[in-house]
PDB file of C-alpha atoms in Angstrom:
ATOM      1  CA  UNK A 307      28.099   3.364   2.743  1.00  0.00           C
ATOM      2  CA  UNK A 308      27.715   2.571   6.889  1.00  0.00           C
ATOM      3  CA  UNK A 309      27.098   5.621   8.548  1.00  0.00           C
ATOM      4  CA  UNK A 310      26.526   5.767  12.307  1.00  0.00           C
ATOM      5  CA  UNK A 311      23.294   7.058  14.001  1.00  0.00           C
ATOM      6  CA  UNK A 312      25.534  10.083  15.513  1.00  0.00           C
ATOM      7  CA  UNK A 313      26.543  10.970  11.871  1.00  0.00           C
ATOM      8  CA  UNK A 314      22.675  10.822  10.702  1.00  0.00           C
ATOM      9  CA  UNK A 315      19.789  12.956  11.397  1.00  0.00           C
ATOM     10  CA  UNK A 316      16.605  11.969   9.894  1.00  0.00           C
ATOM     11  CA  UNK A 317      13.580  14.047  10.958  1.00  0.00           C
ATOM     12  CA  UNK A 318      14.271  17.866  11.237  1.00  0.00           C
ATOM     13  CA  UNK A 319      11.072  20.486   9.959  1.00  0.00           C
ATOM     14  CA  UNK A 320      11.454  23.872   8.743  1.00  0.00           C
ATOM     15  CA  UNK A 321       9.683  27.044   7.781  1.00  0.00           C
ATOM     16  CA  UNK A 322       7.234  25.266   6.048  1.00  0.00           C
ATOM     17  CA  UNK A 323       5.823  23.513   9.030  1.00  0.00           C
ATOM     18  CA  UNK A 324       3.325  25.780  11.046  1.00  0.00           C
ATOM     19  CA  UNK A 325       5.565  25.691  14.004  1.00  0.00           C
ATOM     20  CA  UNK A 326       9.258  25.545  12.521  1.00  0.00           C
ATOM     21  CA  UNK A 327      11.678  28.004  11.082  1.00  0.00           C
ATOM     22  CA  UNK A 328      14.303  28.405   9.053  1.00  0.00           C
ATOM     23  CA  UNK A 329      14.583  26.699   5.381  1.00  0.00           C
ATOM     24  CA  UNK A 330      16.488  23.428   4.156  1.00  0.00           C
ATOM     25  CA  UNK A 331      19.785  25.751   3.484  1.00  0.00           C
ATOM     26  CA  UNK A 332      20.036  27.356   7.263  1.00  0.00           C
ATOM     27  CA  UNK A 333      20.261  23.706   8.199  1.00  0.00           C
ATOM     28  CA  UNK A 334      22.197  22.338   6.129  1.00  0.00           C
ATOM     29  CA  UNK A 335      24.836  25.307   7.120  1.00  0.00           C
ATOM     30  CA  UNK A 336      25.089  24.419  11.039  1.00  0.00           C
ATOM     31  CA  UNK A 337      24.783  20.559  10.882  1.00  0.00           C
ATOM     32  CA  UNK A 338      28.485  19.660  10.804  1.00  0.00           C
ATOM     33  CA  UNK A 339      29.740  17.399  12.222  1.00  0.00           C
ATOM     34  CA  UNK A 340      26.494  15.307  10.782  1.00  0.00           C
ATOM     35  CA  UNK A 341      27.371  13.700   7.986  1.00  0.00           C
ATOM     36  CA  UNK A 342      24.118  13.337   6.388  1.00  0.00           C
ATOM     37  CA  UNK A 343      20.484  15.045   6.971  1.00  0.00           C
ATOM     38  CA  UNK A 344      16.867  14.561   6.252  1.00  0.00           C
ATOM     39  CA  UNK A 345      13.712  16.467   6.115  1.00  0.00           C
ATOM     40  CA  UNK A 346      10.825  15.749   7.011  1.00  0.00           C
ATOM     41  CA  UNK A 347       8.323  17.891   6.928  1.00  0.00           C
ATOM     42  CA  UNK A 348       4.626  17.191   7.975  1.00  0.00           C
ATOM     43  CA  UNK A 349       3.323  15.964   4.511  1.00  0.00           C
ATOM     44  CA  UNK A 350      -0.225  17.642   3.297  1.00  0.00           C
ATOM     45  CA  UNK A 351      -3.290  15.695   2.705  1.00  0.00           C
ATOM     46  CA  UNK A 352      -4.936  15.677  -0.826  1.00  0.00           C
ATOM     47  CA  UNK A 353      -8.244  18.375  -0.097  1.00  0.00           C
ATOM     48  CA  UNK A 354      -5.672  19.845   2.208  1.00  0.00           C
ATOM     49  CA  UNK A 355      -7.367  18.474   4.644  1.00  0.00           C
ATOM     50  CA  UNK A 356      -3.997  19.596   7.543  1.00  0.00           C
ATOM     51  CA  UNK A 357      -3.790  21.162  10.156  1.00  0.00           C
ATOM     52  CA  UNK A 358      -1.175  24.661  10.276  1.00  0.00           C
ATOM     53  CA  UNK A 359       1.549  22.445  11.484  1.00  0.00           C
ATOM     54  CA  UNK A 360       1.631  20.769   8.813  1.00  0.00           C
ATOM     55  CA  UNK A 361       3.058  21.254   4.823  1.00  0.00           C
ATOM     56  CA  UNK A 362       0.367  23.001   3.026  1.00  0.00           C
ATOM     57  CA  UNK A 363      -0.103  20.943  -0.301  1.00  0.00           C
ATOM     58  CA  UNK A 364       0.413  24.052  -2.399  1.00  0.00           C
ATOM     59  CA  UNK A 365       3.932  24.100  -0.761  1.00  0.00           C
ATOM     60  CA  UNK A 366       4.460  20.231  -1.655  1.00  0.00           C
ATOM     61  CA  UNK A 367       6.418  21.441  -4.569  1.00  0.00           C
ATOM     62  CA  UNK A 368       8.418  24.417  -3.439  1.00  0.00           C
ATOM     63  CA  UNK A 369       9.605  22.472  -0.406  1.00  0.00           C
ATOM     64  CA  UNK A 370      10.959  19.658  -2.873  1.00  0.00           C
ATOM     65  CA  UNK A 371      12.459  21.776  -4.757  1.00  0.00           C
ATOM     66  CA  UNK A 372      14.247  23.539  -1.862  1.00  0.00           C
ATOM     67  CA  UNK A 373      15.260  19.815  -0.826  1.00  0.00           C
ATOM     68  CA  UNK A 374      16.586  19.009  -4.099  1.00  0.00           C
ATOM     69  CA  UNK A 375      18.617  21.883  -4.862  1.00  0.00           C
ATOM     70  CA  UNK A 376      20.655  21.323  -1.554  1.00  0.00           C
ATOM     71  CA  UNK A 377      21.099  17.585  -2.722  1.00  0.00           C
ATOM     72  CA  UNK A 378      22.538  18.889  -5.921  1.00  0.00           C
ATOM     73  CA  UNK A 379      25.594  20.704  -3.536  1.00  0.00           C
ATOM     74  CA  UNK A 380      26.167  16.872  -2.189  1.00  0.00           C
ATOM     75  CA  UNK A 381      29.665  16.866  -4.141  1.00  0.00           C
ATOM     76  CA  UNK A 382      30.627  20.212  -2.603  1.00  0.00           C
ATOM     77  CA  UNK A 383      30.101  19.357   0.796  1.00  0.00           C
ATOM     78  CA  UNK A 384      30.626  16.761   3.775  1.00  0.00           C
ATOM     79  CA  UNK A 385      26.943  17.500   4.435  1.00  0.00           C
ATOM     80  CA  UNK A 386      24.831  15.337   2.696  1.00  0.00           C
ATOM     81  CA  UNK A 387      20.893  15.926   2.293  1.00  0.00           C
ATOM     82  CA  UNK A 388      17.948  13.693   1.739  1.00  0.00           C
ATOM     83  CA  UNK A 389      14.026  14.326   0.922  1.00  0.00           C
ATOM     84  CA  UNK A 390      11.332  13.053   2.780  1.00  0.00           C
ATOM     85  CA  UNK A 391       8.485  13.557   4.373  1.00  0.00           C
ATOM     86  CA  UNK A 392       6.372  12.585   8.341  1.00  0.00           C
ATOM     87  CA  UNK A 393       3.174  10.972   7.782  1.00  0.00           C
ATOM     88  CA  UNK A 394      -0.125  10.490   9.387  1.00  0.00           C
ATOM     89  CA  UNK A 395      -1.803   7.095   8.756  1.00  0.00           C
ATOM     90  CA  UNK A 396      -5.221   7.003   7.250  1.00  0.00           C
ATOM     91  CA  UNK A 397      -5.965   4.014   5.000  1.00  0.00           C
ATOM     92  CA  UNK A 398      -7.593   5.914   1.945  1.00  0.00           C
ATOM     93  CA  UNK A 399      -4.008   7.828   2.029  1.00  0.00           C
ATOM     94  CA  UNK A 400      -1.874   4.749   0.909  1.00  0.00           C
ATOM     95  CA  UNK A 401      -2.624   5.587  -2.656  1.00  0.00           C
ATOM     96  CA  UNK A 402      -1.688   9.248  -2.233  1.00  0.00           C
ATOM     97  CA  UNK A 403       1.822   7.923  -0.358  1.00  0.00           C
ATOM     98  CA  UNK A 404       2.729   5.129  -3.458  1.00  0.00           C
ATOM     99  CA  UNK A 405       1.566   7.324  -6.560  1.00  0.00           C
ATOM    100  CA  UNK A 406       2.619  10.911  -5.485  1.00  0.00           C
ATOM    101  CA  UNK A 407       5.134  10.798  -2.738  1.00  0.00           C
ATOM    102  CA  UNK A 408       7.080   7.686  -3.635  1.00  0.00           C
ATOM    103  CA  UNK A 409       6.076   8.036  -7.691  1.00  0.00           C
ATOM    104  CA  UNK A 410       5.954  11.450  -8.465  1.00  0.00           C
ATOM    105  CA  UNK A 411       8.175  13.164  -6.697  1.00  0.00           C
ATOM    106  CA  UNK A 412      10.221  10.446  -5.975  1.00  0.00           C
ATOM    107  CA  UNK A 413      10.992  11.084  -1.938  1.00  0.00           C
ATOM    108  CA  UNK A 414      14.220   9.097  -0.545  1.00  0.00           C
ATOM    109  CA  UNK A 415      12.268   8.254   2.333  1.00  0.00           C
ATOM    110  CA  UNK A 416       8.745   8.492   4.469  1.00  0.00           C
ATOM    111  CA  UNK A 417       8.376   8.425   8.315  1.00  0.00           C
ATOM    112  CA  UNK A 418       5.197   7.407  10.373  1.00  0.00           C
ATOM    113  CA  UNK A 419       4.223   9.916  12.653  1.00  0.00           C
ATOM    114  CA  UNK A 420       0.362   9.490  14.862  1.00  0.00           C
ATOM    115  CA  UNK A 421       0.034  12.808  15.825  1.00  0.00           C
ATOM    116  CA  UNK A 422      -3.893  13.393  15.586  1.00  0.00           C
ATOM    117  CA  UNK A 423      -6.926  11.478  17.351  1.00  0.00           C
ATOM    118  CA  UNK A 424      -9.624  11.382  14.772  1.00  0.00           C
ATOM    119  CA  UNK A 425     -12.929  11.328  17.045  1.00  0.00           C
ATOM    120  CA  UNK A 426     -16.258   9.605  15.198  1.00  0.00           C
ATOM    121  CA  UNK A 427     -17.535  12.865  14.004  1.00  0.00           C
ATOM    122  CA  UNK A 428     -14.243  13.536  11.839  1.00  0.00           C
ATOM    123  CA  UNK A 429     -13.406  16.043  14.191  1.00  0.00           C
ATOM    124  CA  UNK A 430      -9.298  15.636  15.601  1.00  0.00           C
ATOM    125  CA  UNK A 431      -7.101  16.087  17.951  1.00  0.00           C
ATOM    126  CA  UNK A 432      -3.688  16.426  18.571  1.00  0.00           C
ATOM    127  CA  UNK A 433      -2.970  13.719  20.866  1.00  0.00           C
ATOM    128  CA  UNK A 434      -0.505  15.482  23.156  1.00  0.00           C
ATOM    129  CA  UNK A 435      -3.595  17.875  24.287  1.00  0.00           C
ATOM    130  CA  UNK A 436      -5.654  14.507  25.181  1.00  0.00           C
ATOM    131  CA  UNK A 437      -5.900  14.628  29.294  1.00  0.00           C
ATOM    132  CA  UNK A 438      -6.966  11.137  29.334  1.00  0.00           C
ATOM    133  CA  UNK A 439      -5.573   9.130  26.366  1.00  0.00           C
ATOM    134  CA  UNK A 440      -6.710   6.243  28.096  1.00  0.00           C
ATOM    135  CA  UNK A 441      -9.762   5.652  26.114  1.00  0.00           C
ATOM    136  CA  UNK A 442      -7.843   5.929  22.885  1.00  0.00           C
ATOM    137  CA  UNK A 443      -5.279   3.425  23.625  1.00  0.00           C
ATOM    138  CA  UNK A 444      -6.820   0.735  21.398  1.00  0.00           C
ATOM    139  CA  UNK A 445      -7.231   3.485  18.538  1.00  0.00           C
ATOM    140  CA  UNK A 446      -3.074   4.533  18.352  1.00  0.00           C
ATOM    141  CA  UNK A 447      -2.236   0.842  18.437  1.00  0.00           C
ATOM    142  CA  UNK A 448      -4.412   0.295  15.786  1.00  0.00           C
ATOM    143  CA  UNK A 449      -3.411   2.887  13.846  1.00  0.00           C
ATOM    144  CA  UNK A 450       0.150   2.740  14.379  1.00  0.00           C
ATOM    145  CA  UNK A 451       0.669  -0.462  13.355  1.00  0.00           C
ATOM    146  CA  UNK A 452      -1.352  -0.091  10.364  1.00  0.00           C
ATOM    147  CA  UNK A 453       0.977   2.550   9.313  1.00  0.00           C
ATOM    148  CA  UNK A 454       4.212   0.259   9.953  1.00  0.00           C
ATOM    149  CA  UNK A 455       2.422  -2.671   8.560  1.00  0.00           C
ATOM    150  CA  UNK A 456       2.131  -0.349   5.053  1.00  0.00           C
ATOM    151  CA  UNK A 457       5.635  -0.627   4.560  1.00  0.00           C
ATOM    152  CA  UNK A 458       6.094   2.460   3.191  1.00  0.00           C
ATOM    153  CA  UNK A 459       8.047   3.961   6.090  1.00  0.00           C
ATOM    154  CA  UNK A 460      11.271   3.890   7.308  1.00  0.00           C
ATOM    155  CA  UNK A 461      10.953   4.035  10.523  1.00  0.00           C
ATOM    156  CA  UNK A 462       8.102   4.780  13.376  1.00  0.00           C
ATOM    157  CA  UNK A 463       8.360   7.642  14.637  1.00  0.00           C
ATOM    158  CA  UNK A 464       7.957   8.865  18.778  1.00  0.00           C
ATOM    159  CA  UNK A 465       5.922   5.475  19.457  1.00  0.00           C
ATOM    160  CA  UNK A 466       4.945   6.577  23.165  1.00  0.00           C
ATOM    161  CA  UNK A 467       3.061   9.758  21.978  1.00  0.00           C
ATOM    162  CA  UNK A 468       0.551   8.396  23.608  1.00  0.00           C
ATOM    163  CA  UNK A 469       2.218   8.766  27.247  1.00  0.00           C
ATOM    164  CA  UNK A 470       1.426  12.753  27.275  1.00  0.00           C
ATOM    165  CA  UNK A 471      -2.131  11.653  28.250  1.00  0.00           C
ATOM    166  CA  UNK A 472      -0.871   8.309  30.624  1.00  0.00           C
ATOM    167  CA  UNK A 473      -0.490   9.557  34.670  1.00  0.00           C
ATOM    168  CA  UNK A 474       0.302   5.986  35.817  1.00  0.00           C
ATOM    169  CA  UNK A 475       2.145   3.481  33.878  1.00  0.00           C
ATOM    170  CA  UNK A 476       0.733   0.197  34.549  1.00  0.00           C
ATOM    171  CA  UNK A 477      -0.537  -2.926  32.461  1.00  0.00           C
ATOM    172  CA  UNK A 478      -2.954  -1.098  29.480  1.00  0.00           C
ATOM    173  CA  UNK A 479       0.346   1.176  28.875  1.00  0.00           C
ATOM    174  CA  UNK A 480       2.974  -1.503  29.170  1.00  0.00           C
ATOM    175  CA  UNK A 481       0.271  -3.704  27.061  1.00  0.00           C
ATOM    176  CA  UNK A 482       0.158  -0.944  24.578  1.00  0.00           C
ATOM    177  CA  UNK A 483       3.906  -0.618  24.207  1.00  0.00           C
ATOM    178  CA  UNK A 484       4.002  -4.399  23.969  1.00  0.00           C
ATOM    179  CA  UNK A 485       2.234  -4.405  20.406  1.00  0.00           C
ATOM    180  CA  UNK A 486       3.544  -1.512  19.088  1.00  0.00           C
ATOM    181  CA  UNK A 487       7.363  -2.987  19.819  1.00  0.00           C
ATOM    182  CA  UNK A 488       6.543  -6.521  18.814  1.00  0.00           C
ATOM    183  CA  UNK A 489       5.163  -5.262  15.570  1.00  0.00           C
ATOM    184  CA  UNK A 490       8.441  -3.371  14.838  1.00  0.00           C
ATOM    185  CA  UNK A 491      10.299  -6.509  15.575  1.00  0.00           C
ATOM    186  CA  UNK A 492       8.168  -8.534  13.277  1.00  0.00           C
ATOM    187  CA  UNK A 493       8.323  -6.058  10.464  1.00  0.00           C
ATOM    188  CA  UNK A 494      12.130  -5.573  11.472  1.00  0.00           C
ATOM    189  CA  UNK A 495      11.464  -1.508  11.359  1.00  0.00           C
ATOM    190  CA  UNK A 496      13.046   0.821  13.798  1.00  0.00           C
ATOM    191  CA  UNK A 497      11.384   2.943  16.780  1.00  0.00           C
ATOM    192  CA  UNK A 498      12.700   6.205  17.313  1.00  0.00           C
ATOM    193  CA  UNK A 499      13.746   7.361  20.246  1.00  0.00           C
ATOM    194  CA  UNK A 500      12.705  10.991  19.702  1.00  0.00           C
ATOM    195  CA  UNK A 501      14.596  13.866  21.260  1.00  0.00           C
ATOM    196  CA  UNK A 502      12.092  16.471  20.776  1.00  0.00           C
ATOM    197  CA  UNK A 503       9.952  14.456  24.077  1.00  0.00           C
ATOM    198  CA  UNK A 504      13.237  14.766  26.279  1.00  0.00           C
ATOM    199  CA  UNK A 505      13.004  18.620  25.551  1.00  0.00           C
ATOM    200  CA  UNK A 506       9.348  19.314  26.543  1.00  0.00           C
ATOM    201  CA  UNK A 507       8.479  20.701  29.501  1.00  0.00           C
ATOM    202  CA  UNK A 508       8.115  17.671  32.193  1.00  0.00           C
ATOM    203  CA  UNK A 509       4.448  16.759  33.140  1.00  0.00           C
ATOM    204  CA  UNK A 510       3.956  15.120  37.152  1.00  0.00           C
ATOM    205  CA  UNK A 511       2.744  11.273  37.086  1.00  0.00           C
ATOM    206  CA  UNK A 512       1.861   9.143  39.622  1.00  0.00           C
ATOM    207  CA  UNK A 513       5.129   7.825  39.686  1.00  0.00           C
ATOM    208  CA  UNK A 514       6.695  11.838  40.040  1.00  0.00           C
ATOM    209  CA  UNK A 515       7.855  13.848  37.120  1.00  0.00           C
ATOM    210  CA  UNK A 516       8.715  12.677  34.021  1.00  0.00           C
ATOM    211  CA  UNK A 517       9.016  14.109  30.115  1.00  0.00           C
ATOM    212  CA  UNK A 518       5.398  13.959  28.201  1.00  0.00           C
ATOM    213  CA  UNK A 519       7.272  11.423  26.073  1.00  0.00           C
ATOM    214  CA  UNK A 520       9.954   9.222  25.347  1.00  0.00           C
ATOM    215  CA  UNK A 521       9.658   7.767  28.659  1.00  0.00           C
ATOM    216  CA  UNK A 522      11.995   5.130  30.116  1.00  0.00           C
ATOM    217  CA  UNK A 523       9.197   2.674  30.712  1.00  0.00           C
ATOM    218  CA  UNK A 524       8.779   2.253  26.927  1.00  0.00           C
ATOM    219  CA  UNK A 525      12.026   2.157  26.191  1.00  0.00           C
ATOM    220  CA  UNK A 526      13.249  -0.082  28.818  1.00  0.00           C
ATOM    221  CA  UNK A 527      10.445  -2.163  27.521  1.00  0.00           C
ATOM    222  CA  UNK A 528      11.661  -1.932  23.373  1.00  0.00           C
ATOM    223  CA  UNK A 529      15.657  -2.816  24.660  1.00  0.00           C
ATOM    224  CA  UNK A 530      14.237  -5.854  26.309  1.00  0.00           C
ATOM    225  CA  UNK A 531      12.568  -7.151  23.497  1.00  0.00           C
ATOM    226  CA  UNK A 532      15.535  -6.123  20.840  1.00  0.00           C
ATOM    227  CA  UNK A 533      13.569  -4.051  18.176  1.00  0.00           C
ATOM    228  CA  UNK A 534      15.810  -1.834  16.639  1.00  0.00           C
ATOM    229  CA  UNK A 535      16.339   1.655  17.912  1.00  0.00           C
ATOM    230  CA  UNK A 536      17.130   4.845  16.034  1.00  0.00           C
ATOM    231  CA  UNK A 537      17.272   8.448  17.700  1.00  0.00           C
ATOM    232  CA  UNK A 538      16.313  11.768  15.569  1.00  0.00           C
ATOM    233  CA  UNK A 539      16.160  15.283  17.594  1.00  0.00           C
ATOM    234  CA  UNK A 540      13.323  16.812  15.532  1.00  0.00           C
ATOM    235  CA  UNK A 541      14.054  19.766  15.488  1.00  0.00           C
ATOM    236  CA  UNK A 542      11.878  22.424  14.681  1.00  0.00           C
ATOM    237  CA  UNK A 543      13.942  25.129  15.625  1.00  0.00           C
ATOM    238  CA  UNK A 544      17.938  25.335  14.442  1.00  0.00           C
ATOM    239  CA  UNK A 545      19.202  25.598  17.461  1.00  0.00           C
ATOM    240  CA  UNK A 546      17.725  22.274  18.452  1.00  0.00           C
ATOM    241  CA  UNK A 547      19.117  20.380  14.850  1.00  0.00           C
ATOM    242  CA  UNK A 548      21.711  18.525  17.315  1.00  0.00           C
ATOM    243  CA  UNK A 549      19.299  18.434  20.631  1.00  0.00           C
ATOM    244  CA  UNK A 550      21.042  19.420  23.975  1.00  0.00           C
ATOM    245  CA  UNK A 551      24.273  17.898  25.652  1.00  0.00           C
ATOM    246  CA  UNK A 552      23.242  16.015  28.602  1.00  0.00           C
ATOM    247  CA  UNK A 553      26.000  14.312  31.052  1.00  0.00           C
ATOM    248  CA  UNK A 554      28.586  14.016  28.940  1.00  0.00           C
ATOM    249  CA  UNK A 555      26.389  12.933  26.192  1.00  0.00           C
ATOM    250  CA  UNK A 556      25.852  14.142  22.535  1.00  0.00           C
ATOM    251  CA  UNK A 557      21.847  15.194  23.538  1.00  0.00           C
ATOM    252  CA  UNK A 558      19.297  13.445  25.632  1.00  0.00           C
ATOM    253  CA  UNK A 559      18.564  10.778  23.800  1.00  0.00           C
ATOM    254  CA  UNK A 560      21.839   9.167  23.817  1.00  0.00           C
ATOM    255  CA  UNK A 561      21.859   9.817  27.428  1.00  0.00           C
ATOM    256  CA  UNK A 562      19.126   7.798  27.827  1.00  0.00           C
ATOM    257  CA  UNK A 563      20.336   5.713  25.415  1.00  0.00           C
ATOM    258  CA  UNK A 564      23.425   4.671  27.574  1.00  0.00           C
ATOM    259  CA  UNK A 565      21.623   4.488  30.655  1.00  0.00           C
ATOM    260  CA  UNK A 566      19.436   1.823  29.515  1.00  0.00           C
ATOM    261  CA  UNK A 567      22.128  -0.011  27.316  1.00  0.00           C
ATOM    262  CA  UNK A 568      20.550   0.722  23.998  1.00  0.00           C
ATOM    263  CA  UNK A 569      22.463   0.626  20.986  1.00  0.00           C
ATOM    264  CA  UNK A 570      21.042   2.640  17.886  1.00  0.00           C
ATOM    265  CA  UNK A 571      21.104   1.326  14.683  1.00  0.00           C
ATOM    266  CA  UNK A 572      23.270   2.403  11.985  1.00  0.00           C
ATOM    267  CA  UNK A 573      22.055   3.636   8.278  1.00  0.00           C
ATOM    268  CA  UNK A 574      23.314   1.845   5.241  1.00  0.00           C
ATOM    269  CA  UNK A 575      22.997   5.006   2.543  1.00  0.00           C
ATOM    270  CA  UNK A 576      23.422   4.699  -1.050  1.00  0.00           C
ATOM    271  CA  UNK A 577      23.178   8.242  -2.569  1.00  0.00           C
ATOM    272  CA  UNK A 578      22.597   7.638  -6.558  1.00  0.00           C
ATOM    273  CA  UNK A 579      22.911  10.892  -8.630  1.00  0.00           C
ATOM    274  CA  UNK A 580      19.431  12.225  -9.931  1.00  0.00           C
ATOM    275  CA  UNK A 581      17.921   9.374  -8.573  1.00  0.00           C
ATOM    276  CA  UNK A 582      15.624   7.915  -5.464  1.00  0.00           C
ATOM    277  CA  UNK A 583      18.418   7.202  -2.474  1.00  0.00           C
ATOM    278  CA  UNK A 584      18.797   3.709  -1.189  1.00  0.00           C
ATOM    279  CA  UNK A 585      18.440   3.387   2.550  1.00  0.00           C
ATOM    280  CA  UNK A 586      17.862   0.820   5.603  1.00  0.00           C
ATOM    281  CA  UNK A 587      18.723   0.323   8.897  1.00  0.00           C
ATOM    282  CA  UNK A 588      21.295  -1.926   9.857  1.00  0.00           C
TER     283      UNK A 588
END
């Protein structure tokens, strides 16, 4: 079945994220008129090697389960729910992703999500507390399209991350943006245009103030060269499970969205009883 990007929500987090609240069920209550929802928690590490924002691995299984039993009120509902998870790219975690995500516990769907700069010690950090991100540009292009390249995800998530740490946009950002949008396009995987960036407090650029993230310069850049587009609000809080109305518009995002003529994508969704849903972009 065709649903519509303002009848889907793919990346929401909840209790069991560090930084979130509420569980799967509060959700699922207030997310009329969506017609279908996904979580996505921040998916542990094997040696829970994670960070508090993310899903402990001892709470890999609890969380599914949570998931799962609101998928099994599908039939008594509009509401419909799917399992996934947000993942950080490392390439000794591929094996972890295929076998235990996608085998074991048989998630409908992964997202790619660089949130963490790994310096050469082993030490990280998150990327949004990076100053200067200059330095690390090569690094998050690298690693970003590694992770789409996998194709194990969906979709990319918040692609301009790296703009939190970027005061003026000139030719390294626009030349980062560049590969990170052309690989998309190649791989024919959506970019999200992520909500969460529109709510953040703004930050003051050489070019005046702007939002840390999801900036217009990126996403003037990704309409231009037609990769496909999807919008999630990330919410980490319920009251943010729709984002904020802005202009006339359903949240920020499709304000944006409008301004700059982009058209999201819609989801084709095949929901199969018991069993792993089918879904793509289209």
């Amino acid at each position: 079945m065709i649903y519509t990007q303002e009848q889907v929500n793919l990346h929401s987090h909840t209790i069991y994220s560090g930084h979130g609240e509420g569980y799967p069920a509060d959700y699922v209550k207030i997310a009329a008129p969506l017609k279908v929802i996904g979580f996505s928690e921040h998916s542990p590490q094997p040696g829970n090697d994670f960070p508090p924002s993310w899903l402990s691995y001892c709470n890999l299984e609890p969380y599914t389960a949570l998931v799962r039993h609101e998928q099994l009120q599908n039939d008594k509902r509009d509401v419909k729910v799917l399992l996934g998870l947000e993942c950080e790219w490392k390439d000794n975690l591929k094996n972890f992703f295929v076998e235990e995500l996608l085998g074991k516990y048989n998630f409908d769907y992964l997202i790619s999500g660089i949130h963490f700069y790994y310096y050469p010690d082993g030490t990280k950090k998150y990327i949004g507390k990076i100053e200067d991100f200059r330095p690390c540009l090569k690094w998050y292009v690298e690693v970003y399209t590694k992770a789409l390249s996998s194709g194990l995800f969906l979709f990319g998530c918040h692609p301009d991350l790296f703009a939190r740490g970027i005061y003026k946009w000139d030719k390294e950002a626009e030349s980062a943006s560049r590969d990170i949008i052309q690989c998309a396009i190649d791989l024919d995987i959506p970019l999200e245009m992520n909500d969460y960036g529109l709510r953040k407090k703004r930050i003051m650029t050489a070019e005046g103030e702007r939002q840390p993230y999801t900036v217009i310069q990126f996403w003037q850049m990704a309409k231009d060269m037609g990769v496909k587009i999807c919008t999630n609000t990330d919410a980490h809080f319920l009251k943010d499970i729709h984002g904020n109305p802005t202009d006339g518009y359903k949240n920020a995002s499709y304000a944006m969205a409008a301004g700059l003529g982009i058209k999201f994508v819609n989801w084709d969704i095949t929901f199969h009883s018991g069993k792993k849903t089918d879904i793509s972009a289209c």
